[in-house]
mmCIF file of C-alpha atoms in Angstrom:
data_model
loop_
_atom_site.group_PDB
_atom_site.id
_atom_site.type_symbol
_atom_site.label_atom_id
_atom_site.label_comp_id
_atom_site.label_asym_id
_atom_site.label_seq_id
_atom_site.Cartn_x
_atom_site.Cartn_y
_atom_site.Cartn_z
ATOM 1 C CA MET X 1 0.000 0.000 0.000
ATOM 2 C CA ALA X 2 1.381 3.435 -0.926
ATOM 3 C CA ARG X 3 2.427 5.628 1.951
ATOM 4 C CA MET X 4 -0.047 8.329 2.860
ATOM 5 C CA PRO X 5 1.149 11.879 2.196
ATOM 6 C CA ASP X 6 1.659 14.408 4.988
ATOM 7 C CA THR X 7 0.086 17.783 5.552
ATOM 8 C CA LEU X 8 1.657 20.711 7.380
ATOM 9 C CA ALA X 9 1.509 20.811 11.167
ATOM 10 C CA THR X 10 1.261 24.604 11.071
ATOM 11 C CA ALA X 11 1.540 27.606 8.743
ATOM 12 C CA VAL X 12 5.133 28.440 7.772
ATOM 13 C CA SER X 13 7.105 31.009 5.747
ATOM 14 C CA HIS X 14 10.479 31.052 4.013
ATOM 15 C CA SER X 15 12.246 33.781 2.040
ATOM 16 C CA LEU X 16 14.995 33.812 -0.598
ATOM 17 C CA GLU X 17 16.685 36.527 -2.600
ATOM 18 C CA ILE X 18 17.538 35.624 -6.208
ATOM 19 C CA LYS X 19 19.262 38.211 -8.427
ATOM 20 C CA HIS X 20 17.828 41.083 -6.371
ATOM 21 C CA SER X 21 14.268 39.706 -6.604
ATOM 22 C CA ARG X 22 12.830 38.815 -3.203
ATOM 23 C CA PHE X 23 10.697 35.674 -2.918
ATOM 24 C CA ILE X 24 8.665 34.767 0.165
ATOM 25 C CA ALA X 25 6.771 31.477 0.378
ATOM 26 C CA HIS X 26 3.850 31.149 2.778
ATOM 27 C CA ALA X 27 2.468 27.632 3.235
ATOM 28 C CA ALA X 28 -0.432 26.349 5.321
ATOM 29 C CA PRO X 29 -2.530 23.221 5.862
ATOM 30 C CA ILE X 30 -6.017 23.482 4.292
ATOM 31 C CA THR X 31 -9.319 21.692 4.826
ATOM 32 C CA ASP X 32 -10.709 22.458 1.350
ATOM 33 C CA ALA X 33 -10.371 24.730 -1.697
ATOM 34 C CA GLY X 34 -12.189 27.542 0.074
ATOM 35 C CA ALA X 35 -9.630 27.517 2.880
ATOM 36 C CA ALA X 36 -6.838 27.707 0.284
ATOM 37 C CA LEU X 37 -8.270 30.860 -1.277
ATOM 38 C CA GLN X 38 -8.922 32.334 2.167
ATOM 39 C CA PHE X 39 -5.234 31.832 3.027
ATOM 40 C CA LEU X 40 -4.300 33.561 -0.242
ATOM 41 C CA GLN X 41 -6.350 36.602 0.788
ATOM 42 C CA GLN X 42 -4.629 36.652 4.193
ATOM 43 C CA VAL X 43 -1.027 36.589 2.941
ATOM 44 C CA ALA X 44 -1.126 38.182 -0.553
ATOM 45 C CA VAL X 45 0.638 41.571 -0.735
ATOM 46 C CA PRO X 46 -1.238 43.947 -3.080
ATOM 47 C CA ASP X 47 1.830 46.001 -3.997
ATOM 48 C CA ALA X 48 4.123 42.978 -4.597
ATOM 49 C CA THR X 49 5.026 42.277 -8.221
ATOM 50 C CA HIS X 50 3.365 38.833 -8.226
ATOM 51 C CA ASN X 51 1.412 36.645 -5.785
ATOM 52 C CA CYS X 52 1.677 33.157 -7.324
ATOM 53 C CA TRP X 53 0.190 30.084 -5.691
ATOM 54 C CA ALA X 54 -0.865 26.455 -5.854
ATOM 55 C CA TYR X 55 -2.764 24.051 -3.645
ATOM 56 C CA ARG X 56 -3.339 20.323 -3.521
ATOM 57 C CA HIS X 57 -6.290 18.735 -1.679
ATOM 58 C CA GLY X 58 -6.494 15.105 -2.714
ATOM 59 C CA ASN X 59 -7.464 15.058 -6.391
ATOM 60 C CA ASP X 60 -8.438 18.744 -6.277
ATOM 61 C CA TYR X 61 -5.636 21.128 -7.219
ATOM 62 C CA ARG X 62 -5.213 24.565 -8.766
ATOM 63 C CA SER X 63 -2.393 26.971 -9.466
ATOM 64 C CA SER X 64 -1.923 30.570 -10.620
ATOM 65 C CA ASP X 65 1.000 32.341 -12.328
ATOM 66 C CA ASP X 66 -0.487 35.768 -11.409
ATOM 67 C CA GLY X 67 1.001 37.542 -14.433
ATOM 68 C CA GLU X 68 4.267 35.605 -14.700
ATOM 69 C CA PRO X 69 4.795 33.749 -18.041
ATOM 70 C CA ALA X 70 2.469 30.722 -18.243
ATOM 71 C CA GLY X 71 3.787 27.661 -16.460
ATOM 72 C CA THR X 72 6.717 29.402 -14.731
ATOM 73 C CA ALA X 73 5.234 29.890 -11.246
ATOM 74 C CA GLY X 74 2.010 28.086 -10.278
ATOM 75 C CA ARG X 75 2.919 24.703 -11.758
ATOM 76 C CA PRO X 76 6.433 24.638 -10.218
ATOM 77 C CA ILE X 77 4.859 25.465 -6.833
ATOM 78 C CA LEU X 78 2.387 22.564 -7.258
ATOM 79 C CA ALA X 79 5.268 20.298 -8.323
ATOM 80 C CA ALA X 80 7.074 21.280 -5.097
ATOM 81 C CA ILE X 81 4.017 20.306 -3.009
ATOM 82 C CA ASP X 82 3.823 16.916 -4.737
ATOM 83 C CA GLY X 83 7.588 16.420 -4.776
ATOM 84 C CA GLN X 84 7.837 16.949 -1.017
ATOM 85 C CA GLY X 85 5.034 14.413 -0.427
ATOM 86 C CA PHE X 86 2.406 16.854 0.843
ATOM 87 C CA ASP X 87 -1.378 16.955 0.499
ATOM 88 C CA ARG X 88 -4.005 19.396 1.836
ATOM 89 C CA VAL X 89 -1.525 22.233 1.505
ATOM 90 C CA MET X 90 -1.624 25.737 -0.002
ATOM 91 C CA VAL X 91 1.585 27.575 -0.930
ATOM 92 C CA VAL X 92 1.703 31.251 -1.929
ATOM 93 C CA VAL X 93 5.021 32.596 -3.286
ATOM 94 C CA ILE X 94 5.216 36.386 -3.357
ATOM 95 C CA ARG X 95 7.788 38.121 -5.569
ATOM 96 C CA TRP X 96 9.161 41.636 -5.484
ATOM 97 C CA TYR X 97 10.964 42.270 -8.787
ATOM 98 C CA GLY X 98 14.554 43.430 -8.321
ATOM 99 C CA GLY X 99 15.368 44.723 -11.800
ATOM 100 C CA ILE X 100 17.063 41.628 -13.280
ATOM 101 C CA LYS X 101 14.995 39.302 -15.495
ATOM 102 C CA LEU X 102 15.343 35.642 -14.565
ATOM 103 C CA GLY X 103 14.075 34.067 -17.794
ATOM 104 C CA ALA X 104 11.546 31.207 -17.925
ATOM 105 C CA GLY X 105 13.941 28.583 -16.539
ATOM 106 C CA GLY X 106 15.098 30.937 -13.802
ATOM 107 C CA LEU X 107 11.500 31.664 -12.776
ATOM 108 C CA VAL X 108 10.635 27.953 -12.621
ATOM 109 C CA ARG X 109 13.664 27.328 -10.384
ATOM 110 C CA ALA X 110 12.953 30.395 -8.231
ATOM 111 C CA TYR X 111 9.260 29.698 -7.578
ATOM 112 C CA GLY X 112 9.606 25.927 -7.356
ATOM 113 C CA GLY X 113 12.776 26.183 -5.279
ATOM 114 C CA THR X 114 11.368 28.692 -2.784
ATOM 115 C CA ALA X 115 8.228 26.579 -2.321
ATOM 116 C CA ALA X 116 10.205 23.320 -2.001
ATOM 117 C CA GLU X 117 12.649 24.788 0.511
ATOM 118 C CA CYS X 118 9.766 26.194 2.580
ATOM 119 C CA LEU X 119 8.051 22.782 2.682
ATOM 120 C CA ARG X 120 11.284 20.861 3.272
ATOM 121 C CA LEU X 121 11.957 22.857 6.439
ATOM 122 C CA SER X 122 8.370 22.618 7.721
ATOM 123 C CA PRO X 123 6.959 20.444 10.505
ATOM 124 C CA ARG X 124 4.969 17.601 8.966
ATOM 125 C CA GLN X 125 1.675 16.100 10.142
ATOM 126 C CA PRO X 126 0.898 12.576 8.860
ATOM 127 C CA LEU X 127 -2.478 12.133 7.174
ATOM 128 C CA ILE X 128 -4.336 8.998 8.189
ATOM 129 C CA ALA X 129 -6.529 7.049 5.777
ATOM 130 C CA LEU X 130 -10.046 6.841 7.177
ATOM 131 C CA ALA X 131 -12.852 4.405 6.490
ATOM 132 C CA GLU X 132 -16.568 4.568 7.289
ATOM 133 C CA LEU X 133 -18.638 1.675 8.591
ATOM 134 C CA ASP X 134 -22.267 0.940 9.349
ATOM 135 C CA VAL X 135 -22.769 -1.378 12.331
ATOM 136 C CA HIS X 136 -26.234 -2.843 13.109
ATOM 137 C CA PRO X 137 -28.174 -3.993 15.008
ATOM 138 C CA PHE X 138 -26.464 -3.770 18.380
ATOM 139 C CA ASP X 139 -28.032 -4.000 21.843
ATOM 140 C CA ASP X 140 -25.005 -4.090 24.178
ATOM 141 C CA LEU X 141 -23.999 -0.419 24.204
ATOM 142 C CA GLY X 142 -21.385 -0.832 26.950
ATOM 143 C CA THR X 143 -19.390 -3.352 24.910
ATOM 144 C CA LEU X 144 -19.845 -1.242 21.785
ATOM 145 C CA HIS X 145 -18.580 2.001 23.288
ATOM 146 C CA ALA X 146 -15.544 0.266 24.808
ATOM 147 C CA ALA X 147 -14.721 -1.186 21.382
ATOM 148 C CA LEU X 148 -15.134 2.182 19.649
ATOM 149 C CA ALA X 149 -12.764 3.877 22.087
ATOM 150 C CA ALA X 150 -10.164 1.111 21.750
ATOM 151 C CA HIS X 151 -10.146 1.385 17.953
ATOM 152 C CA LEU X 152 -10.281 5.210 17.665
ATOM 153 C CA ALA X 153 -13.726 5.103 16.020
ATOM 154 C CA GLU X 154 -15.852 8.251 15.930
ATOM 155 C CA LYS X 155 -19.629 7.997 15.927
ATOM 156 C CA GLN X 156 -21.024 9.949 12.946
ATOM 157 C CA ALA X 157 -24.700 8.987 13.370
ATOM 158 C CA GLU X 158 -26.852 6.790 15.593
ATOM 159 C CA THR X 159 -30.268 5.312 14.797
ATOM 160 C CA PHE X 160 -32.397 3.360 17.247
ATOM 161 C CA THR X 161 -34.450 0.460 15.847
ATOM 162 C CA PRO X 162 -36.611 -2.216 17.543
ATOM 163 C CA SER X 163 -33.712 -4.702 17.328
ATOM 164 C CA GLY X 164 -31.033 -2.350 18.689
ATOM 165 C CA VAL X 165 -28.963 0.620 17.643
ATOM 166 C CA SER X 166 -27.420 1.210 14.196
ATOM 167 C CA LEU X 167 -24.270 3.280 14.016
ATOM 168 C CA HIS X 168 -22.382 5.040 11.264
ATOM 169 C CA LEU X 169 -18.697 5.158 12.269
ATOM 170 C CA ARG X 170 -15.504 6.751 11.003
ATOM 171 C CA LEU X 171 -12.145 5.276 12.014
ATOM 172 C CA PRO X 172 -8.565 4.785 10.810
ATOM 173 C CA ALA X 173 -8.511 2.305 7.930
ATOM 174 C CA ASP X 174 -6.035 0.017 9.695
ATOM 175 C CA GLN X 175 -8.485 -0.368 12.615
ATOM 176 C CA VAL X 176 -11.398 -1.629 10.481
ATOM 177 C CA ASP X 177 -10.619 -5.360 10.602
ATOM 178 C CA PRO X 178 -9.629 -5.409 14.312
ATOM 179 C CA LEU X 179 -12.883 -3.592 15.202
ATOM 180 C CA LYS X 180 -15.016 -5.931 13.070
ATOM 181 C CA ASN X 181 -13.430 -8.977 14.701
ATOM 182 C CA ARG X 182 -13.860 -7.565 18.203
ATOM 183 C CA LEU X 183 -17.545 -6.731 17.665
ATOM 184 C CA ARG X 184 -18.290 -10.118 16.073
ATOM 185 C CA ASP X 185 -16.607 -11.918 18.974
ATOM 186 C CA ALA X 186 -18.485 -9.782 21.506
ATOM 187 C CA THR X 187 -21.887 -10.504 19.907
ATOM 188 C CA ARG X 188 -21.191 -14.089 18.797
ATOM 189 C CA ASP X 189 -21.401 -12.872 15.184
ATOM 190 C CA ARG X 190 -24.930 -11.451 15.511
ATOM 191 C CA ILE X 191 -24.119 -8.038 14.014
ATOM 192 C CA ARG X 192 -23.647 -6.848 10.457
ATOM 193 C CA VAL X 193 -20.773 -4.520 9.584
ATOM 194 C CA GLU X 194 -20.824 -2.773 6.204
ATOM 195 C CA THR X 195 -17.957 -0.671 4.835
ATOM 196 C CA ARG X 196 -19.237 2.604 3.372
ATOM 197 C CA THR X 197 -15.978 3.854 1.916
ATOM 198 C CA GLU X 198 -12.903 1.995 0.806
ATOM 199 C CA PRO X 199 -9.773 2.862 2.741
ATOM 200 C CA GLY X 200 -7.516 5.052 0.616
ATOM 201 C CA GLN X 201 -7.420 8.804 0.470
ATOM 202 C CA PRO X 202 -8.083 10.511 3.781
ATOM 203 C CA ASN X 203 -11.673 11.553 4.173
ATOM 204 C CA ASP X 204 -12.730 15.090 5.018
#
């Protein structure tokens, strides 16, 4: 199984000067695309020459060259996010032009390099693959709640039926089989456990 990517533990910044142009990268963990654009609004400097950015949130990603030649800023920033093994991250690289043109290759190295160096130096937070389960019916709530706590399962919804309670759970993917086995042993295999989502990408 492929290793899960990391996100950032906290927002970070890193600055470089390249041929008199000043580059500052601001990076932050994000919960969704809206949070990425909100972070852009927080850190963008209106009178800077360019505010270029990229974010990755699972299969959702976007980037902007903000007036730099196409493909010389946003895409190298996104490549830095992916190259450093990050997900759920937004990086904004702000440039103040210093009077010396860098050329397309120089811009790619400057934006991608500033973003990569910022991420490389940052504290990482592992992302955990989550799965969702439906468990029903269940009448021994004491046993159930002890099992949920032991396997880091969060209750998302609870429905009471004549034959017991039905639960919708979210838990780390590697805890799914141990929890199923524990509940089946505890109920002498009287419950049904259905997987709602396949373990894989982290869920929101």
